[in-house]
mmCIF file of C-alpha atoms in Angstrom:
data_model
loop_
_atom_site.group_PDB
_atom_site.id
_atom_site.type_symbol
_atom_site.label_atom_id
_atom_site.label_comp_id
_atom_site.label_asym_id
_atom_site.label_seq_id
_atom_site.Cartn_x
_atom_site.Cartn_y
_atom_site.Cartn_z
ATOM 1 C CA MET X 9 -26.131 6.133 10.406
ATOM 2 C CA LEU X 10 -23.248 8.528 10.659
ATOM 3 C CA LEU X 11 -24.310 10.598 7.670
ATOM 4 C CA ARG X 12 -27.824 11.101 9.169
ATOM 5 C CA ALA X 13 -26.435 12.198 12.476
ATOM 6 C CA THR X 14 -23.995 14.604 10.735
ATOM 7 C CA HIS X 15 -26.935 16.254 9.061
ATOM 8 C CA ASN X 16 -28.811 16.376 12.403
ATOM 9 C CA PHE X 17 -31.779 14.280 11.228
ATOM 10 C CA THR X 18 -33.502 11.887 13.472
ATOM 11 C CA GLN X 19 -34.508 8.486 12.149
ATOM 12 C CA ASP X 20 -38.074 9.682 12.109
ATOM 13 C CA GLN X 21 -37.306 12.929 10.200
ATOM 14 C CA LEU X 22 -35.317 10.978 7.515
ATOM 15 C CA ALA X 23 -37.975 8.239 7.288
ATOM 16 C CA ASP X 24 -40.729 10.883 6.806
ATOM 17 C CA MET X 25 -38.744 12.704 4.103
ATOM 18 C CA LEU X 26 -38.269 9.467 2.197
ATOM 19 C CA GLU X 27 -41.559 7.761 3.235
ATOM 20 C CA ALA X 28 -39.536 4.761 4.214
ATOM 21 C CA ARG X 29 -39.713 4.235 7.973
ATOM 22 C CA GLN X 30 -39.064 0.531 8.192
ATOM 23 C CA THR X 31 -36.416 0.665 5.474
ATOM 24 C CA ILE X 32 -34.371 3.334 7.230
ATOM 25 C CA ILE X 33 -34.290 1.284 10.416
ATOM 26 C CA SER X 34 -33.329 -1.861 8.499
ATOM 27 C CA LEU X 35 -30.594 -0.011 6.571
ATOM 28 C CA GLU X 36 -29.062 1.332 9.795
ATOM 29 C CA LYS X 37 -29.101 -2.172 11.279
ATOM 30 C CA GLU X 38 -27.506 -3.542 8.077
ATOM 31 C CA LYS X 39 -30.435 -5.953 7.665
ATOM 32 C CA CYS X 40 -31.132 -5.057 4.092
ATOM 33 C CA ASN X 41 -29.795 -3.250 0.966
ATOM 34 C CA PRO X 42 -31.656 -0.355 -0.428
ATOM 35 C CA LEU X 43 -33.521 -0.293 -3.694
ATOM 36 C CA ILE X 44 -31.806 1.917 -6.213
ATOM 37 C CA THR X 45 -34.577 4.475 -6.030
ATOM 38 C CA LEU X 46 -34.072 4.836 -2.283
ATOM 39 C CA ALA X 47 -30.362 5.098 -2.762
ATOM 40 C CA PHE X 48 -30.805 7.956 -5.234
ATOM 41 C CA LYS X 49 -33.228 9.725 -2.815
ATOM 42 C CA LEU X 50 -30.752 9.391 0.017
ATOM 43 C CA ALA X 51 -27.922 10.782 -2.157
ATOM 44 C CA ILE X 52 -30.162 13.738 -3.002
ATOM 45 C CA VAL X 53 -31.054 14.408 0.675
ATOM 46 C CA PHE X 54 -27.378 14.229 1.667
ATOM 47 C CA LYS X 55 -26.099 15.984 -1.427
ATOM 48 C CA CYS X 56 -23.589 13.320 -2.211
ATOM 49 C CA ARG X 57 -23.073 10.298 -4.495
ATOM 50 C CA ILE X 58 -24.573 6.928 -3.782
ATOM 51 C CA GLU X 59 -21.081 5.572 -3.501
ATOM 52 C CA ASP X 60 -20.446 7.942 -0.641
ATOM 53 C CA ILE X 61 -23.256 6.313 1.309
ATOM 54 C CA PHE X 62 -23.136 2.581 0.295
ATOM 55 C CA ILE X 63 -20.251 0.306 -0.401
ATOM 56 C CA TYR X 64 -20.851 -2.660 -2.632
ATOM 57 C CA GLU X 65 -19.386 -5.750 -0.999
ATOM 58 C CA GLY X 66 -20.642 -8.405 -3.310
ATOM 59 C CA GLU X 67 -18.716 -10.179 -6.089
ATOM 60 C CA ILE X 68 -18.484 -8.697 -9.543
ATOM 61 C CA HIS X 69 -18.049 -11.380 -12.258
ATOM 62 C CA ASN X 70 -16.481 -10.303 -15.517
ATOM 63 C CA GLU X 71 -17.121 -12.881 -18.153
ATOM 64 C CA LYS X 72 -15.204 -12.777 -21.450
ATOM 65 C CA SER X 73 -16.852 -14.036 -24.617
ATOM 66 C CA THR X 74 -14.941 -16.728 -26.435
#
């Protein structure tokens, strides 16, 4: 994760801060999406917005009522 490296954190340091060792590894390998609580914690650690860390790539359906 570029953001982690920019802040000079190792995977282990970040995982220890967030108590999420396996999740950090999976996120960096793009094998999973974070829970919203973890996304908020990461944003706090890196002092940025969630949108600065994660890009939503799914579909958004807008349904209009008739």
